[in-house]
Amino acid sequence: MRTLLGVAISVRGAVYGDLYLSERADGAPFDQDDEAVVLTLAGAAGIAIGNMRLLEQPRESAERFQRLLLPTLPDLHPFAAAATYRPATAPGHLGGDWYDAIWLPDHACAAVIGDVVGHDLHSAAAMAQTRSMLRALLYDHLTPPSAVLHQLDRTLNAITDLPVTTACLAALNPHTGAGPCTGAPRATSPRC
């Protein structure tokens, strides 16, 4: 290498990297015109990188928010449970999907999978409210899952304007092989 032209690529005043060119096609040394072109290219690269970072921030924030809403599965022995989280790939999409598993006072394990209509911050917040309410009802009311879902539906209709939710709830008892009821249909009113 006989000639080298390098310029910094900066993003909002911080150096992100460098752009280097070596050897002109005609073999001549780099001149001021070459430097001007490379500075322009480095400036455009800096703007493109900055714009990508700005676009990534809401997606990263949304993913971080969704991860904060994920429950930690308890030790469900003798049952085995696993969960995998895959964030939405579309920018600005949040999910209203959720899962949960909790031990109840009667030693049954309640497991739920649900979904709130929508793919935005409102549906994610509605999911968190619905999941929390369902947990409280499950823990407080030792009734069949269908009765708990019915009470959740009545409560959501009475005190919230949350979007439509679907859920599948089951109570499993490791000591008897079944809970008060295994499996439950989803509630049928407009809210759940």
C-alpha positions as protocol buffer text, in pm:
chain_id: "A"
residue {
  index: 1
  type: MET
  ca { x: 0 y: 0 z: 0 }
}
residue {
  index: 2
  type: ARG
  ca { x: 146 y: 334 z: -107 }
}
residue {
  index: 3
  type: THR
  ca { x: -142 y: 574 z: -23 }
}
residue {
  index: 4
  type: LEU
  ca { x: -410 y: 578 z: 244 }
}
residue {
  index: 5
  type: LEU
  ca { x: -695 y: 820 z: 309 }
}
residue {
  index: 6
  type: GLY
  ca { x: -887 y: 788 z: 633 }
}
residue {
  index: 7
  type: VAL
  ca { x: -1163 y: 992 z: 797 }
}
residue {
  index: 8
  type: ALA
  ca { x: -1362 y: 944 z: 1114 }
}
residue {
  index: 9
  type: ILE
  ca { x: -1729 y: 849 z: 1102 }
}
residue {
  index: 10
  type: SER
  ca { x: -1899 y: 1037 z: 1381 }
}
residue {
  index: 11
  type: VAL
  ca { x: -2248 y: 998 z: 1520 }
}
residue {
  index: 12
  type: ARG
  ca { x: -2373 y: 1296 z: 1719 }
}
residue {
  index: 13
  type: GLY
  ca { x: -2022 y: 1413 z: 1796 }
}
residue {
  index: 14
  type: ALA
  ca { x: -1886 y: 1074 z: 1904 }
}
residue {
  index: 15
  type: VAL
  ca { x: -1651 y: 879 z: 1678 }
}
residue {
  index: 16
  type: TYR
  ca { x: -1823 y: 559 z: 1570 }
}
residue {
  index: 17
  type: GLY
  ca { x: -1551 y: 428 z: 1342 }
}
residue {
  index: 18
  type: ASP
  ca { x: -1326 y: 516 z: 1053 }
}
residue {
  index: 19
  type: LEU
  ca { x: -1355 y: 501 z: 676 }
}
residue {
  index: 20
  type: TYR
  ca { x: -1030 y: 413 z: 501 }
}
residue {
  index: 21
  type: LEU
  ca { x: -946 y: 411 z: 131 }
}
residue {
  index: 22
  type: SER
  ca { x: -619 y: 290 z: -12 }
}
residue {
  index: 23
  type: GLU
  ca { x: -477 y: 324 z: -360 }
}
residue {
  index: 24
  type: ARG
  ca { x: -658 y: 522 z: -623 }
}
residue {
  index: 25
  type: ALA
  ca { x: -747 y: 325 z: -937 }
}
residue {
  index: 26
  type: ASP
  ca { x: -520 y: 550 z: -1143 }
}
residue {
  index: 27
  type: GLY
  ca { x: -228 y: 511 z: -896 }
}
residue {
  index: 28
  type: ALA
  ca { x: -211 y: 887 z: -819 }
}
residue {
  index: 29
  type: PRO
  ca { x: -197 y: 1009 z: -459 }
}
residue {
  index: 30
  type: PHE
  ca { x: -520 y: 1118 z: -292 }
}
residue {
  index: 31
  type: ASP
  ca { x: -599 y: 1487 z: -330 }
}
residue {
  index: 32
  type: GLN
  ca { x: -838 y: 1741 z: -172 }
}
residue {
  index: 33
  type: ASP
  ca { x: -1123 y: 1635 z: -402 }
}
residue {
  index: 34
  type: ASP
  ca { x: -1084 y: 1273 z: -285 }
}
residue {
  index: 35
  type: GLU
  ca { x: -1081 y: 1393 z: 75 }
}
residue {
  index: 36
  type: ALA
  ca { x: -1402 y: 1595 z: 18 }
}
residue {
  index: 37
  type: VAL
  ca { x: -1576 y: 1290 z: -131 }
}
residue {
  index: 38
  type: VAL
  ca { x: -1466 y: 1064 z: 155 }
}
residue {
  index: 39
  type: LEU
  ca { x: -1570 y: 1324 z: 415 }
}
residue {
  index: 40
  type: THR
  ca { x: -1914 y: 1340 z: 248 }
}
residue {
  index: 41
  type: LEU
  ca { x: -1942 y: 960 z: 250 }
}
residue {
  index: 42
  type: ALA
  ca { x: -1837 y: 946 z: 616 }
}
residue {
  index: 43
  type: GLY
  ca { x: -2094 y: 1215 z: 701 }
}
residue {
  index: 44
  type: ALA
  ca { x: -2369 y: 1022 z: 521 }
}
residue {
  index: 45
  type: ALA
  ca { x: -2264 y: 702 z: 699 }
}
residue {
  index: 46
  type: GLY
  ca { x: -2278 y: 885 z: 1034 }
}
residue {
  index: 47
  type: ILE
  ca { x: -2629 y: 1013 z: 958 }
}
residue {
  index: 48
  type: ALA
  ca { x: -2745 y: 664 z: 853 }
}
residue {
  index: 49
  type: ILE
  ca { x: -2601 y: 506 z: 1168 }
}
residue {
  index: 50
  type: GLY
  ca { x: -2759 y: 777 z: 1385 }
}
residue {
  index: 51
  type: ASN
  ca { x: -3097 y: 726 z: 1220 }
}
residue {
  index: 52
  type: MET
  ca { x: -3078 y: 350 z: 1273 }
}
residue {
  index: 53
  type: ARG
  ca { x: -2997 y: 403 z: 1639 }
}
residue {
  index: 54
  type: LEU
  ca { x: -3299 y: 633 z: 1671 }
}
residue {
  index: 55
  type: LEU
  ca { x: -3521 y: 371 z: 1507 }
}
residue {
  index: 56
  type: GLU
  ca { x: -3385 y: 98 z: 1732 }
}
residue {
  index: 57
  type: GLN
  ca { x: -3454 y: 284 z: 2058 }
}
residue {
  index: 58
  type: PRO
  ca { x: -3834 y: 235 z: 2060 }
}
residue {
  index: 59
  type: ARG
  ca { x: -3798 y: -130 z: 1960 }
}
residue {
  index: 60
  type: GLU
  ca { x: -3541 y: -193 z: 2234 }
}
residue {
  index: 61
  type: SER
  ca { x: -3758 y: -10 z: 2488 }
}
residue {
  index: 62
  type: ALA
  ca { x: -4063 y: -213 z: 2384 }
}
residue {
  index: 63
  type: GLU
  ca { x: -3871 y: -538 z: 2415 }
}
residue {
  index: 64
  type: ARG
  ca { x: -3733 y: -436 z: 2755 }
}
residue {
  index: 65
  type: PHE
  ca { x: -4087 y: -344 z: 2869 }
}
residue {
  index: 66
  type: GLN
  ca { x: -4223 y: -679 z: 2750 }
}
residue {
  index: 67
  type: ARG
  ca { x: -3944 y: -868 z: 2927 }
}
residue {
  index: 68
  type: LEU
  ca { x: -4028 y: -684 z: 3250 }
}
residue {
  index: 69
  type: LEU
  ca { x: -4387 y: -810 z: 3220 }
}
residue {
  index: 70
  type: LEU
  ca { x: -4283 y: -1175 z: 3191 }
}
residue {
  index: 71
  type: PRO
  ca { x: -4352 y: -1382 z: 3500 }
}
residue {
  index: 72
  type: THR
  ca { x: -4089 y: -1599 z: 3662 }
}
residue {
  index: 73
  type: LEU
  ca { x: -4220 y: -1953 z: 3656 }
}
residue {
  index: 74
  type: PRO
  ca { x: -4215 y: -2109 z: 4004 }
}
residue {
  index: 75
  type: ASP
  ca { x: -4079 y: -2454 z: 4079 }
}
residue {
  index: 76
  type: LEU
  ca { x: -4372 y: -2660 z: 3955 }
}
residue {
  index: 77
  type: HIS
  ca { x: -4238 y: -2999 z: 4064 }
}
residue {
  index: 78
  type: PRO
  ca { x: -4365 y: -3262 z: 3991 }
}
residue {
  index: 79
  type: PHE
  ca { x: -4472 y: -3076 z: 3675 }
}
residue {
  index: 80
  type: ALA
  ca { x: -4222 y: -2944 z: 3425 }
}
residue {
  index: 81
  type: ALA
  ca { x: -4267 y: -2604 z: 3266 }
}
residue {
  index: 82
  type: ALA
  ca { x: -4069 y: -2395 z: 3022 }
}
residue {
  index: 83
  type: ALA
  ca { x: -4135 y: -2067 z: 2844 }
}
residue {
  index: 84
  type: THR
  ca { x: -3968 y: -1901 z: 2548 }
}
residue {
  index: 85
  type: TYR
  ca { x: -4003 y: -1533 z: 2474 }
}
residue {
  index: 86
  type: ARG
  ca { x: -3965 y: -1403 z: 2120 }
}
residue {
  index: 87
  type: PRO
  ca { x: -4021 y: -1029 z: 2083 }
}
residue {
  index: 88
  type: ALA
  ca { x: -4224 y: -892 z: 1795 }
}
residue {
  index: 89
  type: THR
  ca { x: -4007 y: -810 z: 1496 }
}
residue {
  index: 90
  type: ALA
  ca { x: -4220 y: -525 z: 1363 }
}
residue {
  index: 91
  type: PRO
  ca { x: -4127 y: -182 z: 1502 }
}
residue {
  index: 92
  type: GLY
  ca { x: -4366 y: -58 z: 1767 }
}
residue {
  index: 93
  type: HIS
  ca { x: -4540 y: -392 z: 1812 }
}
residue {
  index: 94
  type: LEU
  ca { x: -4594 y: -503 z: 2167 }
}
residue {
  index: 95
  type: GLY
  ca { x: -4784 y: -810 z: 2259 }
}
residue {
  index: 96
  type: GLY
  ca { x: -5087 y: -873 z: 2466 }
}
residue {
  index: 97
  type: ASP
  ca { x: -4998 y: -1243 z: 2488 }
}
residue {
  index: 98
  type: TRP
  ca { x: -4915 y: -1385 z: 2827 }
}
residue {
  index: 99
  type: TYR
  ca { x: -4861 y: -1702 z: 3022 }
}
residue {
  index: 100
  type: ASP
  ca { x: -4848 y: -1768 z: 3391 }
}
residue {
  index: 101
  type: ALA
  ca { x: -4830 y: -2050 z: 3642 }
}
residue {
  index: 102
  type: ILE
  ca { x: -4882 y: -2018 z: 4016 }
}
residue {
  index: 103
  type: TRP
  ca { x: -4930 y: -2248 z: 4310 }
}
residue {
  index: 104
  type: LEU
  ca { x: -5264 y: -2203 z: 4483 }
}
residue {
  index: 105
  type: PRO
  ca { x: -5335 y: -2238 z: 4856 }
}
residue {
  index: 106
  type: ASP
  ca { x: -5502 y: -2578 z: 4798 }
}
residue {
  index: 107
  type: HIS
  ca { x: -5173 y: -2701 z: 4641 }
}
residue {
  index: 108
  type: ALA
  ca { x: -5311 y: -2704 z: 4288 }
}
residue {
  index: 109
  type: CYS
  ca { x: -5109 y: -2542 z: 4014 }
}
residue {
  index: 110
  type: ALA
  ca { x: -5293 y: -2290 z: 3798 }
}
residue {
  index: 111
  type: ALA
  ca { x: -5161 y: -2249 z: 3445 }
}
residue {
  index: 112
  type: VAL
  ca { x: -5291 y: -1988 z: 3203 }
}
residue {
  index: 113
  type: ILE
  ca { x: -5223 y: -1875 z: 2849 }
}
residue {
  index: 114
  type: GLY
  ca { x: -5397 y: -1559 z: 2734 }
}
residue {
  index: 115
  type: ASP
  ca { x: -5406 y: -1286 z: 2474 }
}
residue {
  index: 116
  type: VAL
  ca { x: -5534 y: -930 z: 2477 }
}
residue {
  index: 117
  type: VAL
  ca { x: -5638 y: -792 z: 2139 }
}
residue {
  index: 118
  type: GLY
  ca { x: -5386 y: -550 z: 1991 }
}
residue {
  index: 119
  type: HIS
  ca { x: -5016 y: -498 z: 1937 }
}
residue {
  index: 120
  type: ASP
  ca { x: -4937 y: -176 z: 2115 }
}
residue {
  index: 121
  type: LEU
  ca { x: -4852 y: -29 z: 2453 }
}
residue {
  index: 122
  type: HIS
  ca { x: -5221 y: -22 z: 2548 }
}
residue {
  index: 123
  type: SER
  ca { x: -5263 y: -397 z: 2488 }
}
residue {
  index: 124
  type: ALA
  ca { x: -4943 y: -476 z: 2681 }
}
residue {
  index: 125
  type: ALA
  ca { x: -5063 y: -268 z: 2977 }
}
residue {
  index: 126
  type: ALA
  ca { x: -5408 y: -429 z: 2955 }
}
residue {
  index: 127
  type: MET
  ca { x: -5244 y: -770 z: 2959 }
}
residue {
  index: 128
  type: ALA
  ca { x: -5051 y: -681 z: 3276 }
}
residue {
  index: 129
  type: GLN
  ca { x: -5370 y: -561 z: 3446 }
}
residue {
  index: 130
  type: THR
  ca { x: -5568 y: -866 z: 3338 }
}
residue {
  index: 131
  type: ARG
  ca { x: -5295 y: -1109 z: 3441 }
}
residue {
  index: 132
  type: SER
  ca { x: -5260 y: -945 z: 3784 }
}
residue {
  index: 133
  type: MET
  ca { x: -5635 y: -949 z: 3836 }
}
residue {
  index: 134
  type: LEU
  ca { x: -5655 y: -1313 z: 3734 }
}
residue {
  index: 135
  type: ARG
  ca { x: -5376 y: -1405 z: 3974 }
}
residue {
  index: 136
  type: ALA
  ca { x: -5560 y: -1238 z: 4262 }
}
residue {
  index: 137
  type: LEU
  ca { x: -5888 y: -1409 z: 4175 }
}
residue {
  index: 138
  type: LEU
  ca { x: -5718 y: -1748 z: 4141 }
}
residue {
  index: 139
  type: TYR
  ca { x: -5546 y: -1717 z: 4474 }
}
residue {
  index: 140
  type: ASP
  ca { x: -5852 y: -1585 z: 4655 }
}
residue {
  index: 141
  type: HIS
  ca { x: -6125 y: -1803 z: 4501 }
}
residue {
  index: 142
  type: LEU
  ca { x: -6062 y: -2173 z: 4528 }
}
residue {
  index: 143
  type: THR
  ca { x: -6320 y: -2248 z: 4262 }
}
residue {
  index: 144
  type: PRO
  ca { x: -6306 y: -2426 z: 3926 }
}
residue {
  index: 145
  type: PRO
  ca { x: -6112 y: -2237 z: 3657 }
}
residue {
  index: 146
  type: SER
  ca { x: -6431 y: -2171 z: 3462 }
}
residue {
  index: 147
  type: ALA
  ca { x: -6579 y: -1988 z: 3764 }
}
residue {
  index: 148
  type: VAL
  ca { x: -6261 y: -1784 z: 3806 }
}
residue {
  index: 149
  type: LEU
  ca { x: -6268 y: -1684 z: 3438 }
}
residue {
  index: 150
  type: HIS
  ca { x: -6636 y: -1591 z: 3471 }
}
residue {
  index: 151
  type: GLN
  ca { x: -6555 y: -1369 z: 3773 }
}
residue {
  index: 152
  type: LEU
  ca { x: -6262 y: -1214 z: 3584 }
}
residue {
  index: 153
  type: ASP
  ca { x: -6492 y: -1139 z: 3292 }
}
residue {
  index: 154
  type: ARG
  ca { x: -6754 y: -979 z: 3520 }
}
residue {
  index: 155
  type: THR
  ca { x: -6489 y: -773 z: 3699 }
}
residue {
  index: 156
  type: LEU
  ca { x: -6322 y: -652 z: 3378 }
}
residue {
  index: 157
  type: ASN
  ca { x: -6657 y: -551 z: 3234 }
}
residue {
  index: 158
  type: ALA
  ca { x: -6759 y: -369 z: 3550 }
}
residue {
  index: 159
  type: ILE
  ca { x: -6447 y: -168 z: 3630 }
}
residue {
  index: 160
  type: THR
  ca { x: -6232 y: -139 z: 3316 }
}
residue {
  index: 161
  type: ASP
  ca { x: -6247 y: -57 z: 2949 }
}
residue {
  index: 162
  type: LEU
  ca { x: -5973 y: -305 z: 2860 }
}
residue {
  index: 163
  type: PRO
  ca { x: -5981 y: -466 z: 2516 }
}
residue {
  index: 164
  type: VAL
  ca { x: -6112 y: -815 z: 2446 }
}
residue {
  index: 165
  type: THR
  ca { x: -5912 y: -1094 z: 2607 }
}
residue {
  index: 166
  type: THR
  ca { x: -5907 y: -1467 z: 2547 }
}
residue {
  index: 167
  type: ALA
  ca { x: -5762 y: -1710 z: 2798 }
}
residue {
  index: 168
  type: CYS
  ca { x: -5722 y: -2079 z: 2862 }
}
residue {
  index: 169
  type: LEU
  ca { x: -5692 y: -2170 z: 3230 }
}
residue {
  index: 170
  type: ALA
  ca { x: -5629 y: -2506 z: 3395 }
}
residue {
  index: 171
  type: ALA
  ca { x: -5580 y: -2613 z: 3754 }
}
residue {
  index: 172
  type: LEU
  ca { x: -5370 y: -2924 z: 3810 }
}
residue {
  index: 173
  type: ASN
  ca { x: -5321 y: -3100 z: 4141 }
}
residue {
  index: 174
  type: PRO
  ca { x: -5008 y: -3318 z: 4166 }
}
residue {
  index: 175
  type: HIS
  ca { x: -5148 y: -3511 z: 4462 }
}
residue {
  index: 176
  type: THR
  ca { x: -5474 y: -3623 z: 4303 }
}
residue {
  index: 177
  type: GLY
  ca { x: -5384 y: -3595 z: 3936 }
}
residue {
  index: 178
  type: ALA
  ca { x: -5644 y: -3323 z: 3886 }
}
residue {
  index: 179
  type: GLY
  ca { x: -5756 y: -3000 z: 4043 }
}
residue {
  index: 180
  type: PRO
  ca { x: -6111 y: -2892 z: 4113 }
}
residue {
  index: 181
  type: CYS
  ca { x: -6136 y: -2889 z: 3734 }
}
residue {
  index: 182
  type: THR
  ca { x: -5879 y: -2943 z: 3462 }
}
residue {
  index: 183
  type: GLY
  ca { x: -5910 y: -2712 z: 3170 }
}
residue {
  index: 184
  type: ALA
  ca { x: -6170 y: -2445 z: 3122 }
}
residue {
  index: 185
  type: PRO
  ca { x: -6344 y: -2285 z: 2829 }
}
residue {
  index: 186
  type: ARG
  ca { x: -6273 y: -1921 z: 2765 }
}
residue {
  index: 187
  type: ALA
  ca { x: -6526 y: -1678 z: 2894 }
}
residue {
  index: 188
  type: THR
  ca { x: -6788 y: -1582 z: 2638 }
}
residue {
  index: 189
  type: SER
  ca { x: -6886 y: -1223 z: 2716 }
}
residue {
  index: 190
  type: PRO
  ca { x: -6759 y: -926 z: 2511 }
}
residue {
  index: 191
  type: ARG
  ca { x: -6464 y: -856 z: 2740 }
}
residue {
  index: 192
  type: CYS
  ca { x: -6307 y: -1202 z: 2781 }
}
